[in-house]
Amino acid sequence: MAERAQFEELARQLSAVGAVKRDMGRILPPDCPAGSAAVLTLLGRHGDMRMSKLAELLAVDMSVTSRHVAHVAARGWIERLPDPADKRSRILRLTPEGLEQLRELSRRTTHLLAERLADWTDDEVGQLIRLMTRLRDSFGDCRSAPVRPPAPVVEETTRTPAST
């Protein structure tokens, strides 16, 4: 098992991933903020779904999901169809325009990563992918797991025999 100092450094490095995500957010088209991009990406990856499933995948409240869905629907990137199993629900589906927007997002993201990692070898990029996949697998589906407080850290101290 790794030493405590390694886990502390890993925590620092993972918090720095926020800078990478912010840089990726800067390349999004002005009319497609990060929440909208996430909706399109999830529909592209998982296919048609109810809003409740989308909210679960986004790991946000239904009201936030509704705002994101309204934004992409207003641009014609998704359609909301009646759910044959439950007429009160809607099924969200990418439109051809939404698929095109998703392709544009992918193109921009791929270009940014290729630019920033130009000095990396194919093996290094592959290793990063494998390790990030393994890290994600180690955490499981964080969206549905209950939040547990971290275990207390016990500092090791050197004990000296009590004097008599």
XYZ file of N, CA, C and O in Angstrom:
656
model
N 0.847 -1.190 0.000
C 0.000 0.000 0.000
C 0.884 1.242 0.000
O 1.959 1.245 0.581
N 0.418 2.270 -0.672
C 1.172 3.519 -0.760
C 1.286 4.169 0.616
O 0.467 3.931 1.503
N 2.285 4.988 0.759
C 2.494 5.692 2.017
C 1.594 6.921 2.097
O 1.135 7.425 1.078
N 1.398 7.391 3.311
C 0.539 8.548 3.548
C 0.969 9.750 2.704
O 0.127 10.445 2.132
N 2.251 10.012 2.615
C 2.745 11.165 1.841
C 2.327 11.043 0.376
O 2.008 12.044 -0.272
N 2.309 9.817 -0.148
C 1.885 9.626 -1.535
C 0.402 9.958 -1.702
O 0.009 10.572 -2.690
N -0.413 9.553 -0.739
C -1.837 9.860 -0.812
C -2.077 11.363 -0.677
O -2.961 11.917 -1.328
N -1.284 12.032 0.161
C -1.410 13.484 0.286
C -1.057 14.164 -1.041
O -1.742 15.086 -1.469
N 0.014 13.709 -1.680
C 0.396 14.276 -2.975
C -0.655 13.969 -4.033
O -0.987 14.817 -4.858
N -1.209 12.769 -4.008
C -2.275 12.413 -4.948
C -3.477 13.338 -4.765
O -4.056 13.815 -5.739
N -3.845 13.616 -3.519
C -4.966 14.532 -3.256
C -4.679 15.911 -3.840
O -5.561 16.540 -4.439
N -3.437 16.394 -3.695
C -3.071 17.701 -4.271
C -3.177 17.666 -5.799
O -3.680 18.597 -6.414
N -2.685 16.596 -6.407
C -2.728 16.491 -7.864
C -4.168 16.394 -8.379
O -4.503 16.980 -9.407
N -5.008 15.644 -7.666
C -6.407 15.524 -8.095
C -7.134 16.856 -7.989
O -7.967 17.179 -8.832
N -6.808 17.649 -6.974
C -7.457 18.956 -6.876
C -7.016 19.859 -8.021
O -7.768 20.724 -8.465
N -5.817 19.636 -8.548
C -5.328 20.425 -9.675
C -6.031 20.049 -10.980
O -5.953 20.795 -11.962
N -6.723 18.924 -11.002
C -7.473 18.535 -12.202
C -8.548 19.582 -12.508
O -8.948 19.762 -13.649
N -8.967 20.309 -11.487
C -9.932 21.389 -11.691
C -9.438 22.400 -12.716
O -10.214 22.927 -13.519
N -8.136 22.675 -12.729
C -7.576 23.617 -13.713
C -7.722 23.063 -15.122
O -8.012 23.807 -16.068
N -7.547 21.761 -15.278
C -7.710 21.128 -16.586
C -9.168 21.248 -17.031
O -9.459 21.609 -18.171
N -10.088 20.961 -16.111
C -11.516 21.057 -16.442
C -11.909 22.490 -16.807
O -12.692 22.709 -17.723
N -11.370 23.467 -16.087
C -11.681 24.869 -16.407
C -11.171 25.220 -17.803
O -11.851 25.896 -18.573
N -9.969 24.757 -18.140
C -9.420 25.024 -19.463
C -10.294 24.381 -20.536
O -10.542 24.977 -21.586
N -10.776 23.189 -20.277
C -11.664 22.520 -21.228
C -12.981 23.275 -21.351
O -13.566 23.343 -22.428
N -13.455 23.851 -20.258
C -14.686 24.633 -20.296
C -14.561 25.891 -21.133
O -15.536 26.348 -21.739
N -13.360 26.439 -21.208
C -13.139 27.669 -21.980
C -13.278 27.464 -23.485
O -13.457 28.421 -24.222
N -13.151 26.233 -23.941
C -13.222 25.980 -25.387
C -14.638 25.669 -25.855
O -14.868 25.475 -27.042
N -15.591 25.610 -24.921
C -16.972 25.325 -25.306
C -17.553 26.496 -26.095
O -17.213 27.652 -25.836
N -18.434 26.201 -27.039
C -19.087 27.293 -27.769
C -19.868 28.187 -26.793
O -20.371 27.696 -25.772
N -19.984 29.457 -27.079
C -20.662 30.375 -26.155
C -22.102 29.958 -25.822
O -22.569 30.201 -24.718
N -22.791 29.336 -26.769
C -24.180 28.951 -26.516
C -24.305 27.546 -25.918
O -25.401 27.020 -25.790
N -23.174 26.945 -25.537
C -23.206 25.595 -24.977
C -22.333 25.524 -23.725
O -21.201 25.034 -23.762
N -22.863 26.017 -22.592
C -22.092 25.950 -21.351
C -21.897 24.498 -20.891
O -22.464 23.567 -21.463
N -21.093 24.327 -19.870
C -20.701 22.997 -19.400
C -21.893 22.096 -19.075
O -21.884 20.905 -19.404
N -22.926 22.636 -18.444
C -24.102 21.817 -18.112
C -24.795 21.295 -19.356
O -25.223 20.133 -19.414
N -24.891 22.133 -20.364
C -25.494 21.715 -21.634
C -24.633 20.670 -22.321
O -25.138 19.686 -22.867
N -23.320 20.877 -22.288
C -22.399 19.910 -22.888
C -22.521 18.564 -22.184
O -22.495 17.509 -22.832
N -22.697 18.582 -20.869
C -22.846 17.331 -20.115
C -24.130 16.604 -20.512
O -24.135 15.378 -20.664
N -25.215 17.340 -20.700
C -26.481 16.736 -21.126
C -26.299 16.061 -22.486
O -26.671 14.900 -22.678
N -25.705 16.768 -23.436
C -25.501 16.214 -24.771
C -24.590 14.986 -24.718
O -24.860 13.971 -25.368
N -23.531 15.071 -23.939
C -22.574 13.966 -23.820
C -23.238 12.725 -23.241
O -23.060 11.611 -23.754
N -24.025 12.898 -22.192
C -24.677 11.747 -21.562
C -25.736 11.129 -22.471
O -25.850 9.908 -22.554
N -26.496 11.960 -23.166
C -27.472 11.416 -24.112
C -26.764 10.711 -25.265
O -27.227 9.677 -25.747
N -25.632 11.253 -25.685
C -24.866 10.606 -26.738
C -24.294 9.263 -26.291
O -24.251 8.309 -27.058
N -23.881 9.181 -25.051
C -23.266 7.962 -24.526
C -24.292 6.904 -24.143
O -24.106 5.721 -24.400
N -25.394 7.333 -23.510
C -26.365 6.385 -22.954
C -27.644 6.259 -23.763
O -28.462 5.391 -23.482
N -27.871 7.142 -24.721
C -29.088 7.085 -25.515
C -30.260 7.773 -24.828
O -30.110 8.465 -23.819
N -31.439 7.584 -25.401
C -32.663 8.216 -24.893
C -32.869 7.854 -23.427
O -32.590 6.721 -23.006
N -33.387 8.833 -22.652
C -33.638 8.571 -21.234
C -34.614 9.588 -20.664
O -34.830 10.647 -21.243
N -35.156 9.210 -19.517
C -36.003 10.131 -18.757
C -35.133 11.171 -18.060
O -33.957 10.955 -17.806
N -35.773 12.283 -17.718
C -35.063 13.343 -17.030
C -34.548 12.864 -15.671
O -33.457 13.272 -15.249
N -35.286 12.005 -14.994
C -34.842 11.508 -13.687
C -33.533 10.736 -13.816
O -32.639 10.859 -12.974
N -33.390 9.955 -14.878
C -32.143 9.216 -15.116
C -31.010 10.192 -15.427
O -29.883 10.034 -14.939
N -31.309 11.210 -16.227
C -30.304 12.216 -16.553
C -29.835 12.935 -15.289
O -28.630 13.138 -15.093
N -30.763 13.303 -14.415
C -30.403 13.968 -13.159
C -29.488 13.069 -12.328
O -28.507 13.541 -11.734
N -29.788 11.779 -12.313
C -28.948 10.825 -11.577
C -27.540 10.772 -12.178
O -26.545 10.812 -11.453
N -27.454 10.711 -13.500
C -26.147 10.651 -14.154
C -25.359 11.947 -13.988
O -24.132 11.928 -13.874
N -26.060 13.074 -13.994
C -25.399 14.363 -13.783
C -25.030 14.578 -12.320
O -24.194 15.428 -12.007
N -25.684 13.827 -11.430
C -25.490 13.962 -9.983
C -25.853 15.369 -9.517
O -25.142 15.981 -8.723
N -26.993 15.863 -10.049
C -27.507 17.164 -9.634
C -29.011 17.052 -9.396
O -29.654 16.088 -9.791
N -29.554 18.050 -8.761
C -30.970 18.119 -8.450
C -31.800 18.219 -9.734
O -31.332 18.712 -10.752
N -33.052 17.776 -9.672
C -33.946 17.843 -10.831
C -34.133 19.273 -11.332
O -34.267 19.495 -12.540
N -34.130 20.260 -10.438
C -34.317 21.644 -10.886
C -33.135 22.098 -11.741
O -33.320 22.803 -12.743
N -31.936 21.687 -11.377
C -30.748 22.024 -12.175
C -30.819 21.295 -13.515
O -30.559 21.879 -14.569
N -31.188 20.020 -13.477
C -31.327 19.239 -14.704
C -32.352 19.887 -15.623
O -32.128 20.001 -16.829
N -33.468 20.334 -15.068
C -34.521 20.980 -15.873
C -33.996 22.214 -16.589
O -34.324 22.448 -17.757
N -33.171 23.002 -15.909
C -32.601 24.205 -16.544
C -31.686 23.821 -17.707
O -31.737 24.427 -18.776
N -30.841 22.806 -17.478
C -29.944 22.362 -18.552
C -30.752 21.829 -19.737
O -30.440 22.133 -20.898
N -31.773 21.038 -19.454
C -32.605 20.455 -20.510
C -33.341 21.556 -21.265
O -33.411 21.528 -22.501
N -33.866 22.534 -20.553
C -34.565 23.642 -21.209
C -33.616 24.385 -22.148
O -33.998 24.769 -23.265
N -32.376 24.576 -21.723
C -31.386 25.282 -22.533
C -31.106 24.533 -23.842
O -31.122 25.130 -24.917
N -30.854 23.228 -23.749
C -30.529 22.471 -24.970
C -31.765 22.266 -25.848
O -31.656 22.262 -27.074
N -32.938 22.143 -25.226
C -34.178 21.991 -26.005
C -34.482 23.281 -26.770
O -34.905 23.237 -27.937
N -34.244 24.428 -26.146
C -34.504 25.713 -26.801
C -33.625 25.905 -28.041
O -33.998 26.621 -28.968
N -32.488 25.267 -28.068
C -31.592 25.365 -29.212
C -31.835 24.269 -30.248
O -31.154 24.187 -31.254
N -32.795 23.402 -29.950
C -33.138 22.346 -30.889
C -32.199 21.157 -30.861
O -32.196 20.346 -31.789
N -31.395 21.028 -29.801
C -30.415 19.952 -29.717
C -31.002 18.656 -29.168
O -30.415 17.596 -29.348
N -32.115 18.773 -28.458
C -32.817 17.580 -27.974
C -34.307 17.775 -28.191
O -34.776 18.906 -28.372
N -35.010 16.660 -28.168
C -36.473 16.729 -28.168
C -36.975 15.966 -26.949
O -36.303 15.068 -26.437
N -38.131 16.395 -26.479
C -38.773 15.762 -25.329
C -40.016 15.053 -25.843
O -40.980 15.699 -26.229
N -39.958 13.734 -25.840
C -41.048 12.923 -26.378
C -41.856 12.298 -25.249
O -41.310 12.004 -24.181
N -43.163 12.062 -25.473
C -43.956 11.378 -24.441
C -43.398 9.983 -24.188
O -42.977 9.286 -25.116
N -43.352 9.610 -22.915
C -42.895 8.268 -22.538
C -44.076 7.321 -22.682
O -45.088 7.483 -21.999
N -43.989 6.325 -23.571
C -45.116 5.404 -23.768
C -45.480 4.636 -22.494
O -46.619 4.269 -22.299
N -44.503 4.449 -21.606
C -44.756 3.704 -20.367
C -45.409 4.574 -19.292
O -46.047 4.048 -18.377
N -45.240 5.888 -19.387
C -45.786 6.802 -18.373
C -46.024 8.147 -19.056
O -45.090 8.911 -19.282
N -47.280 8.432 -19.374
C -47.632 9.637 -20.139
C -47.250 10.935 -19.421
O -47.170 11.988 -20.040
N -47.012 10.864 -18.107
C -46.617 12.073 -17.378
C -45.143 12.389 -17.571
O -44.705 13.499 -17.311
N -44.372 11.418 -17.996
C -42.928 11.580 -18.160
C -42.568 11.862 -19.616
O -43.361 11.611 -20.519
N -41.375 12.355 -19.801
C -40.853 12.635 -21.128
C -39.545 11.866 -21.311
O -38.773 11.686 -20.373
N -39.333 11.458 -22.548
C -38.073 10.826 -22.932
C -37.253 11.884 -23.672
O -37.763 12.548 -24.577
N -36.009 12.030 -23.288
C -35.116 12.991 -23.920
C -34.330 12.276 -25.013
O -33.812 11.179 -24.794
N -34.237 12.917 -26.170
C -33.543 12.314 -27.314
C -32.768 13.401 -28.054
O -33.278 14.496 -28.279
N -31.552 13.070 -28.446
C -30.768 13.988 -29.273
C -31.418 14.146 -30.638
O -31.913 13.174 -31.213
N -31.405 15.360 -31.159
C -31.853 15.622 -32.525
C -30.622 15.566 -33.441
O -29.477 15.543 -32.940
N -30.821 15.594 -34.750
C -29.655 15.675 -35.645
C -28.774 16.900 -35.336
O -27.549 16.815 -35.383
N -29.396 18.010 -34.968
C -28.632 19.214 -34.601
C -27.847 18.973 -33.314
O -26.723 19.454 -33.156
N -28.440 18.227 -32.386
C -27.751 17.883 -31.146
C -26.562 16.970 -31.397
O -25.500 17.130 -30.780
N -26.738 16.022 -32.306
C -25.616 15.144 -32.674
C -24.485 15.954 -33.303
O -23.311 15.699 -33.024
N -24.847 16.927 -34.123
C -23.824 17.778 -34.740
C -23.104 18.603 -33.674
O -21.881 18.760 -33.708
N -23.852 19.142 -32.717
C -23.245 19.915 -31.627
C -22.321 19.010 -30.808
O -21.229 19.420 -30.420
N -22.735 17.782 -30.564
C -21.922 16.818 -29.823
C -20.621 16.519 -30.575
O -19.544 16.449 -29.978
N -20.702 16.381 -31.882
C -19.494 16.174 -32.696
C -18.554 17.384 -32.593
O -17.333 17.232 -32.508
N -19.138 18.578 -32.581
C -18.318 19.790 -32.451
C -17.638 19.838 -31.083
O -16.458 20.198 -30.979
N -18.363 19.480 -30.044
C -17.765 19.446 -28.699
C -16.607 18.451 -28.659
O -15.544 18.739 -28.101
N -16.817 17.290 -29.247
C -15.774 16.264 -29.290
C -14.560 16.756 -30.071
O -13.415 16.549 -29.657
N -14.812 17.414 -31.188
C -13.717 17.942 -32.003
C -12.891 18.952 -31.213
O -11.665 18.896 -31.195
N -13.564 19.860 -30.525
C -12.859 20.887 -29.739
C -12.066 20.269 -28.593
O -10.916 20.653 -28.354
N -12.677 19.331 -27.892
C -12.005 18.682 -26.762
C -10.799 17.880 -27.234
O -9.717 17.960 -26.646
N -10.980 17.124 -28.301
C -9.883 16.327 -28.847
C -8.736 17.223 -29.291
O -7.561 16.931 -29.028
N -9.064 18.334 -29.932
C -8.042 19.277 -30.389
C -7.266 19.838 -29.191
O -6.028 19.919 -29.228
N -7.971 20.253 -28.143
C -7.309 20.815 -26.963
C -6.384 19.784 -26.322
O -5.227 20.094 -25.997
N -6.875 18.568 -26.137
C -6.047 17.535 -25.515
C -4.830 17.219 -26.382
O -3.712 17.074 -25.865
N -5.021 17.126 -27.693
C -3.898 16.851 -28.591
C -2.870 17.976 -28.521
O -1.655 17.726 -28.544
N -3.350 19.208 -28.417
C -2.453 20.356 -28.331
C -1.671 20.360 -27.018
O -0.453 20.520 -26.999
N -2.386 20.175 -25.891
C -1.745 20.240 -24.576
C -0.829 19.044 -24.302
O 0.133 19.157 -23.553
N -1.156 17.892 -24.890
C -0.369 16.681 -24.635
C 0.511 16.314 -25.830
O 0.931 15.159 -25.978
N 0.833 17.297 -26.656
C 1.623 17.047 -27.868
C 2.987 16.448 -27.560
O 3.526 15.680 -28.358
N 3.547 16.761 -26.395
C 4.868 16.234 -26.055
C 4.796 14.902 -25.294
O 5.801 14.392 -24.837
N 3.598 14.335 -25.170
C 3.425 13.027 -24.537
C 3.512 11.947 -25.618
O 3.054 12.143 -26.745
N 4.032 10.793 -25.234
C 4.043 9.666 -26.165
C 2.673 8.993 -26.153
O 1.877 9.190 -25.220
N 2.417 8.196 -27.172
C 1.171 7.413 -27.200
C 1.074 6.505 -25.979
O 0.003 6.334 -25.409
N 2.215 5.936 -25.579
C 2.219 5.062 -24.404
C 1.862 5.835 -23.136
O 1.138 5.322 -22.278
N 2.348 7.066 -22.997
C 2.035 7.876 -21.818
C 0.544 8.229 -21.775
O -0.085 8.162 -20.719
N -0.015 8.592 -22.914
C -1.448 8.897 -22.969
C -2.244 7.636 -22.623
O -3.194 7.687 -21.841
N -1.853 6.504 -23.188
C -2.520 5.239 -22.876
C -2.433 4.890 -21.403
O -3.403 4.422 -20.799
N -1.270 5.129 -20.801
C -1.092 4.855 -19.374
C -2.002 5.757 -18.536
O -2.628 5.300 -17.572
N -2.088 7.032 -18.914
C -2.974 7.952 -18.190
C -4.422 7.469 -18.277
O -5.141 7.454 -17.272
N -4.842 7.063 -19.450
C -6.213 6.562 -19.627
C -6.447 5.346 -18.745
O -7.464 5.257 -18.039
N -5.516 4.401 -18.766
C -5.667 3.184 -17.943
C -5.730 3.515 -16.455
O -6.567 2.983 -15.730
N -4.856 4.397 -16.013
C -4.824 4.728 -14.589
C -6.058 5.516 -14.159
O -6.607 5.289 -13.079
N -6.515 6.444 -15.012
C -7.722 7.191 -14.664
C -8.942 6.277 -14.661
O -9.829 6.416 -13.811
N -8.991 5.334 -15.587
C -10.081 4.357 -15.613
C -10.054 3.513 -14.345
O -11.093 3.278 -13.717
N -8.871 3.096 -13.954
C -8.741 2.284 -12.737
C -9.128 3.095 -11.498
O -9.799 2.588 -10.599
N -8.713 4.360 -11.449
C -9.085 5.224 -10.328
C -10.590 5.355 -10.246
O -11.190 5.201 -9.173
N -11.208 5.606 -11.373
C -12.673 5.734 -11.404
C -13.343 4.438 -10.952
O -14.291 4.455 -10.181
N -12.833 3.291 -11.427
C -13.378 1.995 -11.013
C -13.221 1.778 -9.511
O -14.095 1.211 -8.857
N -12.114 2.239 -8.942
C -11.880 2.077 -7.502
C -12.899 2.846 -6.673
O -13.231 2.450 -5.562
N -13.403 3.936 -7.229
C -14.393 4.737 -6.517
C -15.818 4.285 -6.816
O -16.741 4.681 -6.134
N -15.991 3.478 -7.833
C -17.326 2.998 -8.174
C -18.196 4.126 -8.680
O -17.715 5.168 -9.123
N -19.497 3.909 -8.588
C -20.455 4.908 -9.040
C -20.700 5.884 -7.907
O -21.565 5.684 -7.064
N -19.922 6.951 -7.876
C -19.988 7.927 -6.786
C -21.316 8.667 -6.725
O -21.649 9.261 -5.712
N -22.075 8.622 -7.827
C -23.335 9.376 -7.860
C -24.350 8.820 -6.873
O -25.132 9.557 -6.304
N -24.378 7.508 -6.699
C -25.428 6.925 -5.866
C -24.931 6.464 -4.511
O -25.714 6.026 -3.690
N -23.639 6.540 -4.262
C -23.100 6.083 -2.988
C -23.370 7.123 -1.905
O -23.231 8.317 -2.135
N -23.775 6.679 -0.719
C -23.975 7.635 0.366
C -22.632 8.250 0.766
O -21.597 7.592 0.693
N -22.685 9.497 1.159
C -21.466 10.183 1.570
C -21.109 9.724 2.973
O -21.927 9.789 3.893
N -19.894 9.231 3.106
C -19.407 8.788 4.414
C -18.286 9.714 4.826
O -17.446 10.071 4.002
N -18.256 10.064 6.112
C -17.127 10.886 6.558
C -15.850 10.054 6.485
O -15.888 8.836 6.647
N -14.728 10.703 6.192
C -13.485 9.953 6.122
C -13.114 9.374 7.477
O -13.465 9.922 8.518
N -12.413 8.273 7.429
C -11.947 7.658 8.676
C -10.932 8.592 9.311
O -10.154 9.251 8.620
N -10.933 8.660 10.636
C -9.962 9.547 11.292
C -8.542 9.052 11.028
O -8.290 7.855 10.966
N -7.654 10.003 10.856
C -6.252 9.672 10.642
C -5.595 9.566 11.998
O -5.684 10.474 12.823
N -4.967 8.452 12.233
C -4.290 8.231 13.509
C -2.807 8.453 13.290
O -2.189 7.800 12.456
N -2.287 9.419 14.004
C -0.860 9.712 13.909
C -0.103 8.716 14.764
O -0.488 8.415 15.887
N 0.953 8.201 14.181
C 1.785 7.292 14.954
C 2.693 8.126 15.834
O 3.277 9.101 15.397
N 2.782 7.746 17.090
C 3.688 8.444 18.012
C 4.642 7.430 18.585
O 4.341 6.231 18.686
N 5.758 7.906 18.940
C 6.751 7.034 19.565
C 6.480 7.020 21.049
O 6.411 8.066 21.695
N 6.296 5.851 21.586
C 6.022 5.727 23.015
C 7.320 5.396 23.748
O 8.101 4.594 23.290
N 7.446 6.045 24.836
C 8.617 5.740 25.679
C 8.115 5.048 26.915
O 7.021 5.325 27.410
N 8.893 4.122 27.456
C 8.444 3.445 28.678
C 8.308 4.449 29.806
O 9.094 5.383 29.924
N 7.275 4.258 30.571
C 7.039 5.167 31.711
C 8.147 4.954 32.723
O 8.583 3.835 32.982
N 8.590 6.049 33.285
C 9.653 5.910 34.295
C 9.032 5.508 35.618
O 7.932 5.885 35.955
N 9.769 4.736 36.413
C 9.274 4.274 37.707
C 9.916 4.938 38.832
O 10.899 5.542 38.828
